[in-house]
Short mmCIF file of C-alpha atoms in Angstrom, two decimals:
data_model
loop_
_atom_site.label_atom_id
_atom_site.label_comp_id
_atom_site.label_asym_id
_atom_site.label_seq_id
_atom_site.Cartn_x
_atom_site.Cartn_y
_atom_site.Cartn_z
CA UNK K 1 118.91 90.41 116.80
CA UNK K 2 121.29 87.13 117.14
CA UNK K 3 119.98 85.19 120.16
CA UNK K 4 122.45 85.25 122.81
CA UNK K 5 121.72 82.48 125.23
CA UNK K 6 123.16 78.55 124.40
CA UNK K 7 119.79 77.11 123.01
CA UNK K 8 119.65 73.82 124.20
CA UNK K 9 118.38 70.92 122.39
CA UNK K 10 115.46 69.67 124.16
CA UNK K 11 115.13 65.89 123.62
CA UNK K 12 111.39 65.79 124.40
CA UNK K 13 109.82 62.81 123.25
CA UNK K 14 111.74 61.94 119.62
CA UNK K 15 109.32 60.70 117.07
CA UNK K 16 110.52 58.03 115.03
CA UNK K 17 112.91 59.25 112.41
CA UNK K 18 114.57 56.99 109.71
CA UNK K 19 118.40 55.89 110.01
CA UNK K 20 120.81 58.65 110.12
CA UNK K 21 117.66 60.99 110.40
CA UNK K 22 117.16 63.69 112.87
CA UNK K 23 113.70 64.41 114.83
CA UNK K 24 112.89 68.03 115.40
CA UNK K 25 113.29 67.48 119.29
CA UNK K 26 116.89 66.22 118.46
CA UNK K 27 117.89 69.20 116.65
CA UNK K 28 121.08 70.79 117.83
CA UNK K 29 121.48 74.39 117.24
CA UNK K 30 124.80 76.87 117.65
CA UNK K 31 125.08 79.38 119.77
CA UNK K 32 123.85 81.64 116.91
CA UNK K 33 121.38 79.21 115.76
CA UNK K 34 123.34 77.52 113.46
CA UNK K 35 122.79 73.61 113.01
CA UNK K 36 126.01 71.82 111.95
CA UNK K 37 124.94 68.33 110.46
CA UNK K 38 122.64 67.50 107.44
CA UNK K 39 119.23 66.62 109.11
CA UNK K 40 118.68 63.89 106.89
CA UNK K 41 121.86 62.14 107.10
CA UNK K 42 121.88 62.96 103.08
CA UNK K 43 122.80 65.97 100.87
CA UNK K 44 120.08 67.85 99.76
CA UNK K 45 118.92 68.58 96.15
CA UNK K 46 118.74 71.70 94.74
CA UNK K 47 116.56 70.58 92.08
CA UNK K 48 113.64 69.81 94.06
CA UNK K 49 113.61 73.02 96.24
CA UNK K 50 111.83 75.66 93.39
CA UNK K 51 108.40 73.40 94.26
CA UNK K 52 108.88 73.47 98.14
CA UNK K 53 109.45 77.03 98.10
CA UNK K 54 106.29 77.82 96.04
CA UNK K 55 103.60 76.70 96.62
CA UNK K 56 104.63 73.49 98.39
CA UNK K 57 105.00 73.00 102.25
CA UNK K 58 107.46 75.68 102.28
CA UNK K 59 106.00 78.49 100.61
CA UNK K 60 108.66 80.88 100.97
CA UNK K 61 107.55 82.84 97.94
CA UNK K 62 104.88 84.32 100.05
CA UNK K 63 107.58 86.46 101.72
CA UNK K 64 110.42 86.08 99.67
CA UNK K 65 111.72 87.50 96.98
CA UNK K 66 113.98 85.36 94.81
CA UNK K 67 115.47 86.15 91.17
CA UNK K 68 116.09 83.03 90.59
CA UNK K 69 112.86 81.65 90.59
CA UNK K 70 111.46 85.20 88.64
CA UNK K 71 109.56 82.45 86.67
CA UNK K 72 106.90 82.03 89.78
CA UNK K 73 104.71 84.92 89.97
CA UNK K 74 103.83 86.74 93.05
CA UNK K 75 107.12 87.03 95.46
CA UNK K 76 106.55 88.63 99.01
CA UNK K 77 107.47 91.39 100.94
CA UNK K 78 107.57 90.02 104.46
CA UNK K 79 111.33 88.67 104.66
CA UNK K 80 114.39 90.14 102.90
CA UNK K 81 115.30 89.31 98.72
CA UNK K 82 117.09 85.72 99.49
CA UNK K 83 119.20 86.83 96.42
CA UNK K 84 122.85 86.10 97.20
CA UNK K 85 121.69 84.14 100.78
CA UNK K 86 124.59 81.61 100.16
CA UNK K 87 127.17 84.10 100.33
CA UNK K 88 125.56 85.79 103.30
CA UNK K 89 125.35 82.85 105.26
CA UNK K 90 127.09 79.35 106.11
CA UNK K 91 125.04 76.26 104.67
CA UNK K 92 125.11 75.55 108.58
CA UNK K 93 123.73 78.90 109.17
CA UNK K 94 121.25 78.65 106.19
CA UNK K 95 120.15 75.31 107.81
CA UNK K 96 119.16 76.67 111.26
CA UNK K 97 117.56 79.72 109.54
CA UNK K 98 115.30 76.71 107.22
CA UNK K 99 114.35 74.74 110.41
CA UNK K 100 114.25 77.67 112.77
CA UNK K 101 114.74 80.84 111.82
CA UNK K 102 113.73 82.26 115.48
CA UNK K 103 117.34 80.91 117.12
CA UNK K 104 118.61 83.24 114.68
CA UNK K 105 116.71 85.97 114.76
CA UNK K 106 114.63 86.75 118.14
CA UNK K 107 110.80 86.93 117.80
CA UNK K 108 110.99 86.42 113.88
CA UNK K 109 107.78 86.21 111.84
CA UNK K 110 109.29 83.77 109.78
CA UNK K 111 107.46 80.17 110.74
CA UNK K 112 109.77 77.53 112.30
CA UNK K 113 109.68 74.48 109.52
CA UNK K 114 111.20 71.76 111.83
CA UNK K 115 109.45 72.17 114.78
CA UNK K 116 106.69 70.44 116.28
CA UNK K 117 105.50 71.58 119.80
CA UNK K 118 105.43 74.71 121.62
CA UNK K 119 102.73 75.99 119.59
CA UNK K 120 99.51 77.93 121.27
CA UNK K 121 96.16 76.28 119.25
CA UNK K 122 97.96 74.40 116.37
CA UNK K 123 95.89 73.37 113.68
CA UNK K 124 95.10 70.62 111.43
CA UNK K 125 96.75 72.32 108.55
CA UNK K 126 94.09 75.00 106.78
CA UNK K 127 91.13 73.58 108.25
CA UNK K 128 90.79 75.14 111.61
CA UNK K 129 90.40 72.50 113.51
CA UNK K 130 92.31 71.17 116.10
CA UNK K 131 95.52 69.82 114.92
CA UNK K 132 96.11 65.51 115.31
CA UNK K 133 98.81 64.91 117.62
CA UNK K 134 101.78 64.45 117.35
CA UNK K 135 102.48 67.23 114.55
CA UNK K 136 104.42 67.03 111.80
CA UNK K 137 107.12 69.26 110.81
CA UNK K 138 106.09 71.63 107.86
CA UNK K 139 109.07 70.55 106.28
CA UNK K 140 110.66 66.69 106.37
CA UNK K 141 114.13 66.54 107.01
CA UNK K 142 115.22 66.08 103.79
CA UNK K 143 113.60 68.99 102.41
CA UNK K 144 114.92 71.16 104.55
CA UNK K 145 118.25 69.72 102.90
CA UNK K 146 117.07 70.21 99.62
CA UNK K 147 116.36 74.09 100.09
CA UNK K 148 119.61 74.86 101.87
CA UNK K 149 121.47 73.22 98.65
CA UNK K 150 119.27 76.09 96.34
CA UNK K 151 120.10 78.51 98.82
CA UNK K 152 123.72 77.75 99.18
CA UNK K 153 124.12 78.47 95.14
CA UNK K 154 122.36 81.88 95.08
CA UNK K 155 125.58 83.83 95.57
CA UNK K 156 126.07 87.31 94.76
CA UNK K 157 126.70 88.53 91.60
CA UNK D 1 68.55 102.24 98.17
CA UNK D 2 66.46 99.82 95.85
CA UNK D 3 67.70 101.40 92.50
CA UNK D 4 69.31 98.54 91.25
CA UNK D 5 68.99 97.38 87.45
CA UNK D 6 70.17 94.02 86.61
CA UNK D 7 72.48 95.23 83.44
CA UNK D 8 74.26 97.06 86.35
CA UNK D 9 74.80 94.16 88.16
CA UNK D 10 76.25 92.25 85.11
CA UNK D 11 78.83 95.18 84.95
CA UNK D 12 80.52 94.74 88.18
CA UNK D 13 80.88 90.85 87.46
CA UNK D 14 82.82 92.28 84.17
CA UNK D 15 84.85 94.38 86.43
CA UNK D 16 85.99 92.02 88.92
CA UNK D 17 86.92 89.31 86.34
CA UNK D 18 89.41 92.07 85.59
CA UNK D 19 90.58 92.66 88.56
CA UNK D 20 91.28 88.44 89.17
CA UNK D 21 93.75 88.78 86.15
CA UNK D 22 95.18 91.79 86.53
CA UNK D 23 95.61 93.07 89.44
CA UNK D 24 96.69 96.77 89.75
CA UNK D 25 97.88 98.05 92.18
CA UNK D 26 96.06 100.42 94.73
CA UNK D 27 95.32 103.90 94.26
CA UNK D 28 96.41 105.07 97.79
CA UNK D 29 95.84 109.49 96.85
CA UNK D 30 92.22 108.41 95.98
CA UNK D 31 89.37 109.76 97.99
CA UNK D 32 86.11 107.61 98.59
CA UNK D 33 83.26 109.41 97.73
CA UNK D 34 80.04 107.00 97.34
CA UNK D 35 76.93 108.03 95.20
CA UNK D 36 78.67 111.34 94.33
CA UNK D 37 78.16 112.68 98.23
CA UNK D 38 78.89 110.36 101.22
CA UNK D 39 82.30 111.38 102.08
CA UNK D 40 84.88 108.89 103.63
CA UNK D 41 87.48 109.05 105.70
CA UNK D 42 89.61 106.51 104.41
CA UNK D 43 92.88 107.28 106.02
CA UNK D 44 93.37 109.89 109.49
CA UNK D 45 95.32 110.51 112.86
CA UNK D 46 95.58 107.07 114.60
CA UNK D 47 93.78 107.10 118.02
CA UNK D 48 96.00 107.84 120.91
CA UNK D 49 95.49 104.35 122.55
CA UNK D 50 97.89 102.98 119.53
CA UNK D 51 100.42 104.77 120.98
CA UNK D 52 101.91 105.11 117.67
CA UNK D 53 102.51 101.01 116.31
CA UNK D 54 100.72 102.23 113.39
CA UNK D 55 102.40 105.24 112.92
CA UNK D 56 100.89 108.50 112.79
CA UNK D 57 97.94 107.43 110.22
CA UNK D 58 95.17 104.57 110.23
CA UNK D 59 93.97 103.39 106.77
CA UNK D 60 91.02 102.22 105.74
CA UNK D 61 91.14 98.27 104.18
CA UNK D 62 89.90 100.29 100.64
CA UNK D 63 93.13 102.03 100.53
CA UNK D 64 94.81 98.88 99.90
CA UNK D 65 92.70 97.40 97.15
CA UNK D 66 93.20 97.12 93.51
CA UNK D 67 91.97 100.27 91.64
CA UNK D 68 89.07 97.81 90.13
CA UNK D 69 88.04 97.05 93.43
CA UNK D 70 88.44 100.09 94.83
CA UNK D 71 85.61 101.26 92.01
CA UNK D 72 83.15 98.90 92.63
CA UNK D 73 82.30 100.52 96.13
CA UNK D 74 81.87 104.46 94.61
CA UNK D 75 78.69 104.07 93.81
CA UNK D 76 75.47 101.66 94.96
CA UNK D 77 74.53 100.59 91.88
CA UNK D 78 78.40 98.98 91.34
CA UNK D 79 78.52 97.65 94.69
CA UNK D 80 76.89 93.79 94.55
CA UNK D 81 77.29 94.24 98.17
CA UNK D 82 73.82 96.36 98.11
CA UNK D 83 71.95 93.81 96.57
CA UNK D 84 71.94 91.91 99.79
CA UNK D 85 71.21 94.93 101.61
CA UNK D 86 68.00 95.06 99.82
CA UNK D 87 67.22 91.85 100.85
CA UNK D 88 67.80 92.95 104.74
CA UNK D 89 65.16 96.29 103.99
CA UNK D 90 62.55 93.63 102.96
CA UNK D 91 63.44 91.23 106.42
CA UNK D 92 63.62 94.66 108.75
CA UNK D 93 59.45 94.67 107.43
CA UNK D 94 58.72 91.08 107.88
CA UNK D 95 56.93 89.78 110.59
CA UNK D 96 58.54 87.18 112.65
CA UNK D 97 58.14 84.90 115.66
CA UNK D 98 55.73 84.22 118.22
CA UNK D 99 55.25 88.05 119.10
CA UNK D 100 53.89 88.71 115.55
CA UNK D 101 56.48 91.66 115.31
CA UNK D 102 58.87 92.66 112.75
CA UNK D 103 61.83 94.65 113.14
CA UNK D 104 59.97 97.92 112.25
CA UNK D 105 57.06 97.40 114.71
CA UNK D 106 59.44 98.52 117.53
CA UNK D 107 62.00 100.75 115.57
CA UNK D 108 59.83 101.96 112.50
CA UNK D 109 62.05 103.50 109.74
CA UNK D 110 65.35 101.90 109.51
CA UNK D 111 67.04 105.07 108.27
CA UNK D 112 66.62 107.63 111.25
CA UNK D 113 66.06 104.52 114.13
CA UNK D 114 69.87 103.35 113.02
CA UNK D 115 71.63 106.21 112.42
CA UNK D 116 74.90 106.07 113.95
CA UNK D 117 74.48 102.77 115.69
CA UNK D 118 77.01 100.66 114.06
CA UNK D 119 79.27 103.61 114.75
CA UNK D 120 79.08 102.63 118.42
CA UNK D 121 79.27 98.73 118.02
CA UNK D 122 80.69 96.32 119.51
CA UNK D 123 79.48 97.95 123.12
CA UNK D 124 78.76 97.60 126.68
CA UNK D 125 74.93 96.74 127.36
CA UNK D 126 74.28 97.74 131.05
CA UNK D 127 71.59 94.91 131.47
CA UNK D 128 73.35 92.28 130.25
CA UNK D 129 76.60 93.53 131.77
CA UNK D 130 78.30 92.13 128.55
CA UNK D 131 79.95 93.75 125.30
CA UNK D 132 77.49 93.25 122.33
CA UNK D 133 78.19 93.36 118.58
CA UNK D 134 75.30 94.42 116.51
CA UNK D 135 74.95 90.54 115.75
CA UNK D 136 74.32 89.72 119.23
CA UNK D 137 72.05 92.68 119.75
CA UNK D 138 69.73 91.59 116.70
CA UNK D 139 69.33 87.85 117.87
CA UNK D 140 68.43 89.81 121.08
CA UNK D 141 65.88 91.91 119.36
CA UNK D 142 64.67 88.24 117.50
CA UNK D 143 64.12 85.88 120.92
CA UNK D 144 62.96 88.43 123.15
CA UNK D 145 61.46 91.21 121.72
CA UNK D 146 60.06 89.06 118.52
CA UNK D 147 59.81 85.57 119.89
CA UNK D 148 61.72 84.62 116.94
CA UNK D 149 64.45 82.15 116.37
CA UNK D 150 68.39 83.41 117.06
CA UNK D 151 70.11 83.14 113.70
CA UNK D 152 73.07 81.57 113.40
CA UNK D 153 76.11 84.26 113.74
CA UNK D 154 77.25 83.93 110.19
CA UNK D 155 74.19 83.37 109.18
CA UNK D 156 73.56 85.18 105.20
CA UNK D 157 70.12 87.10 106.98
CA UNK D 158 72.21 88.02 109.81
CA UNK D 159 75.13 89.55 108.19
CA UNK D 160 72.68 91.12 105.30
CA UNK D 161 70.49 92.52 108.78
CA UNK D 162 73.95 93.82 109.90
CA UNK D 163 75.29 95.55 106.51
CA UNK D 164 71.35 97.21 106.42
CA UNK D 165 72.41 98.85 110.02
CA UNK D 166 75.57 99.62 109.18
CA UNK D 167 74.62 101.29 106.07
CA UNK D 168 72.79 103.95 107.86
CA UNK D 169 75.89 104.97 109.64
CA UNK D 170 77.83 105.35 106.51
CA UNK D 171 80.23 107.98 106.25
CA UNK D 172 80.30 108.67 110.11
CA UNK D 173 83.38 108.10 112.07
CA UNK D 174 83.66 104.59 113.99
CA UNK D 175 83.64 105.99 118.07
CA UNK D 176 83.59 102.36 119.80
CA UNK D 177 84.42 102.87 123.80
CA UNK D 178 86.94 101.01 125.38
CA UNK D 179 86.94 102.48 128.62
CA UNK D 180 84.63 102.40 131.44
CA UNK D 181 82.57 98.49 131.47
CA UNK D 182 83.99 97.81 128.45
CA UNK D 183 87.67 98.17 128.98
CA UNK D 184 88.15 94.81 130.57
CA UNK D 185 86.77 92.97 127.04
CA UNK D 186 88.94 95.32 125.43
CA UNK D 187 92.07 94.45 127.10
CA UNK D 188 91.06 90.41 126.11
CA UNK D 189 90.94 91.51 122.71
CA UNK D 190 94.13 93.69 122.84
CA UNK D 191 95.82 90.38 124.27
CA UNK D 192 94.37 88.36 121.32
CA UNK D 193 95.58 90.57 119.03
CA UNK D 194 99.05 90.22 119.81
CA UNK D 195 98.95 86.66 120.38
CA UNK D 196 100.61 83.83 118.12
CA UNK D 197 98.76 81.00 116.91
CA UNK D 198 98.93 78.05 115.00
CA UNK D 199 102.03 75.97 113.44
CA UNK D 200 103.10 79.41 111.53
CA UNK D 201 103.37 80.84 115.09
CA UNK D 202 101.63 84.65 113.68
CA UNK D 203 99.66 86.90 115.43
CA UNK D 204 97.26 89.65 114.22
CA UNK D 205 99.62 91.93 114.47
CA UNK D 206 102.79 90.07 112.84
CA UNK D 207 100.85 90.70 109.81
CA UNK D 208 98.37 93.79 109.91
CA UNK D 209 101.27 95.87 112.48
CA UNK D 210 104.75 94.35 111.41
CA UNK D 211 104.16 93.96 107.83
CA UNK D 212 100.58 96.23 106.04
CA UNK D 213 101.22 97.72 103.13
CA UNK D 214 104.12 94.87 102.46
CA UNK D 215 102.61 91.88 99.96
CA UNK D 216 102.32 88.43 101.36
CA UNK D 217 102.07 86.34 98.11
CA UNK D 218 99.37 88.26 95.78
CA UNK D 219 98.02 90.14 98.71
CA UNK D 220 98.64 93.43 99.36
CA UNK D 221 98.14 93.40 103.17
CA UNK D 222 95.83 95.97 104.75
CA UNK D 223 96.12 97.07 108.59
CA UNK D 224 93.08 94.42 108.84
CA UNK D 225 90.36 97.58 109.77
CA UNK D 226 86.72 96.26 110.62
CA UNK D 227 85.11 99.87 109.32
CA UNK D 228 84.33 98.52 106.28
CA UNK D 229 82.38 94.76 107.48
CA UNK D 230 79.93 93.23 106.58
CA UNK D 231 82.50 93.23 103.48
CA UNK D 232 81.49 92.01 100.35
CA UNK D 233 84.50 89.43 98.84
CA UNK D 234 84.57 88.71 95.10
CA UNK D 235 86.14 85.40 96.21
CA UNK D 236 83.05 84.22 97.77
CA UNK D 237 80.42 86.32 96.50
CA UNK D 238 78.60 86.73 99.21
CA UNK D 239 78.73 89.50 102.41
CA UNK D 240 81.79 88.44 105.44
CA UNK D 241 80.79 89.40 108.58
CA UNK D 242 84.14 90.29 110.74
CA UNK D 243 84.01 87.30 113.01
CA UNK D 244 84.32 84.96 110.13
CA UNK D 245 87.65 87.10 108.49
CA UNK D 246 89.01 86.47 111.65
CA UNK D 247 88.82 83.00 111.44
CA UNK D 248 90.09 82.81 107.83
CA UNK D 249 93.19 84.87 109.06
CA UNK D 250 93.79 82.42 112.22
CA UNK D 251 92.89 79.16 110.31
CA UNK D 252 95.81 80.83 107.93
CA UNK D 253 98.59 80.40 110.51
CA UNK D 254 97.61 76.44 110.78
CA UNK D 255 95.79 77.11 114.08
CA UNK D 256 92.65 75.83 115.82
CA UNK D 257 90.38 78.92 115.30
CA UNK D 258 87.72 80.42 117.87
CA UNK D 259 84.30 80.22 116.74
CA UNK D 260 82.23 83.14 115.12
CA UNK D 261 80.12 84.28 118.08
CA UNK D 262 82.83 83.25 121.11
CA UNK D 263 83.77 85.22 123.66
CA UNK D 264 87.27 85.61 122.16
CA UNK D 265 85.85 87.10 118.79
CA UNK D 266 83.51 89.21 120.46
CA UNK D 267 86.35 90.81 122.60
CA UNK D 268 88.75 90.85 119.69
CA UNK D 269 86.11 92.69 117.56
CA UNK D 270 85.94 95.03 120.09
CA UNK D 271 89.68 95.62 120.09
CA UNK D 272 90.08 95.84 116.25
CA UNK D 273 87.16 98.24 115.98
CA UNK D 274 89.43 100.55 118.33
CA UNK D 275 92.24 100.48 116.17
CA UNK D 276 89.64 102.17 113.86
CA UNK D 277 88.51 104.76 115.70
CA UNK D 278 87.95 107.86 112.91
CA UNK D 279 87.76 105.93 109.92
CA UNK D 280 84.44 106.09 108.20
CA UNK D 281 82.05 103.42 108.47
CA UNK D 282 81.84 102.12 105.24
CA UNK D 283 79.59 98.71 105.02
CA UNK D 284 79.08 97.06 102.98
CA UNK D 285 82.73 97.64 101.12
CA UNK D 286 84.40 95.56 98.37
CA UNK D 287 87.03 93.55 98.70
CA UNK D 288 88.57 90.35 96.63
#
């Protein structure tokens, strides 16, 4: 399901980002939806991912499965195990998969985390009301750095 | 009907603290028989108009649920779902409005004058020239038969009015028509239904099609059947009419939700209702 077609980088309207920071309309992805450079400008931290992917912004855990983080309870059944995703995939790969998973694979369920327009009816997070414009990611910059470091070290036994 | 004790009620708040800490996991060979006789249908041949994204089978939302919850709808004295049903057999003999009517001065017993109604519901009304859910068809009954004030759609009277209707259909298989008048609303709701919305970009079916029987977190998801609403939820103790799951399950994917009552709710209940087509009624079921 690889997307075929050269995605091209928008640059709609960049929101302000911090030095060496990239806004979601900035993003540039591969040809197989791969994004090359840290979007924070820094490295990530592994440490810090275990709360974003519970029950933090990222909540991957609600379709994840994960060994290492068999401590959380409840892992989902809507993605694939990420067990052994860093030797699967590139940390550039594993970045575009974080901040758009649908340049990677076509039509995916998985929610875009660093994305902010082309929605139909977004939200105001969980409260059903029209969302405030302009949104914000689901996930800053620099968490989306910090995950790909966690995933990156979950390599196959 | 009314053969509730209040020690029974006290033992199906025992049973669903259980099933908060524990959760089993379903019993999916288990048959549904409530009170010892009303048979359900809780899983059978999806109808044709699926063409198969279902597979062959439809299940009924109970099929999912944790044994404990699964229990609590086997029999009317376990199911806290009936005391509000109560309630609506007291309202169907209450005089209302301007008219000086109650429910039963037109219809008389509830029992034979709704038999097999909800089966039919949401449906065209040729004099309105719109699709009605039951909802809209009892606020009908209220301002212009009764002279009484519309309720509110997710109103606790309302839905409890709605699960009293429904209950008289239990057991019978859901036979809503899409074709004919009703086929254009049906369509709108077939379009909703595969539609993404909010900032998790998910539709209906990304979830109930792509992924039932899969867990999202701690829920085991269902293939999101209405044959079972107004559905009683342990989370909010109370009866859920189906308008107001669907909002729960679009304000879920971070979107601006349609209101209970809109056009786009009435249409998608419609559609969703199709997707059951053979499954049992079954209001009021349980549900966490």
């Amino acid at each position: 399901m690889q997307l075929k077609k050269l995605t091209v980088a928008a640059a709609l309207v960049a929101g302000a980002a911090t030095a060496g920071e990239i806004a979601p309309g900035d993003v540039v992805f591969t040809e197989d939806g791969a994004i090359e450079i840290s979007l924070s400008g820094a490295p990530g931290v592994a440490a810090n991912a275990p709360e974003i992917m519970d029950k933090g912004a990222g909540n991957c855990i609600a379709c994840h499965q994960i060994t290492a983080l068999s401590d959380i309870p409840f892992h989902g059944e809507v993605g694939p195990s990420l067990d052994g995703a860093g030797s699967r995939w590139t940390e550039a790969e594993l970045r575009g998969l974080v901040a758009n998973a649908k340049m990677t694979f076509e039509g995916s369920v998985m929610p875009s985390f660093f994305k902010v327009d082309g929605f139909n009816r977004p939200g105001d997070a969980y409260t059903g009301n029209a969302a405030q414009e302009p949104l914000e990611p689901l996930l800053t910059a620099q968490q989306i750095e910090d995950v790909v470091a966690f995933l990156l070290m979950q390599k196959d036994q | 009907m009314t053969r509730r004790s209040g020690s029974k009620a006290l033992t199906w708040m025992a049973v669903s603290a259980v099933a908060f800490s524990a959760p089993a996991l379903a019993d999916e060979n288990a048959s549904l028989v409530v009170n010892g006789e009303i048979e359900m249908v809780t899983e059978t041949d999806a109808p044709a108009h699926l063409e198969g994204v279902l597979g062959d089978k439809i299940r009924s939302g109970w099929t999912f649920r944790a044994r404990e919850t699964q229990a609590l709808q086997l029999d009317d004295f376990d199911n806290p779902g009936m005391i509000f049903v109560d309630q609506a057999a007291e309202q169907w003999d209450t005089v209302e409005g301007s008219e000086g009517k109650s429910c039963a001065s037109c219809h008389d017993d509830v029992e034979t004058a709704m038999a097999g109604v909800r089966a039919t519901y949401p449906k065209w009304n040729d004099q309105a020239e719109e699709v009605r859910t039951l909802v809209m068809q009892i606020n009908d009954c209220r301002e212009n038969q009764m002279g009484a004030e519309p309720l509110k759609y997710t109103d606790g009277k309302m839905t409890a009015m709605e699960a009293l209707i429904s209950v008289q259909s239990r057991g019978m298989p859901v036979d809503v028509a899409i074709d004919g008048p009703a086929q254009s609303t049906w369509e709108q709701g077939k379009e909703l239904y595969y539609t993404r919305f909010g900032q998790l970009d998910l539709s209906c079916a990304n979830c109930h099609e792509d992924n039932f029987d899969n867990m999202i977190r701690a829920d085991h998801l269902s293939q999101g059947q209405v044959n079972g609403f107004p559905v009683y939820r342990l989370k909010n103790t109370k009866l859920n009419n189906s308008h107001a799951r669907f909002k729960g399950c679009i304000r879920d994917t971070r979107a601006e939700t349609f209101s209970p009552g809109s056009d786009e709710f009435v249409a998608l209940e419609l559609y969703v209702a199709s997707r059951g087509n053979g499954l049992s009624v079954e209001a009021p079921s349980v549900r966490n």
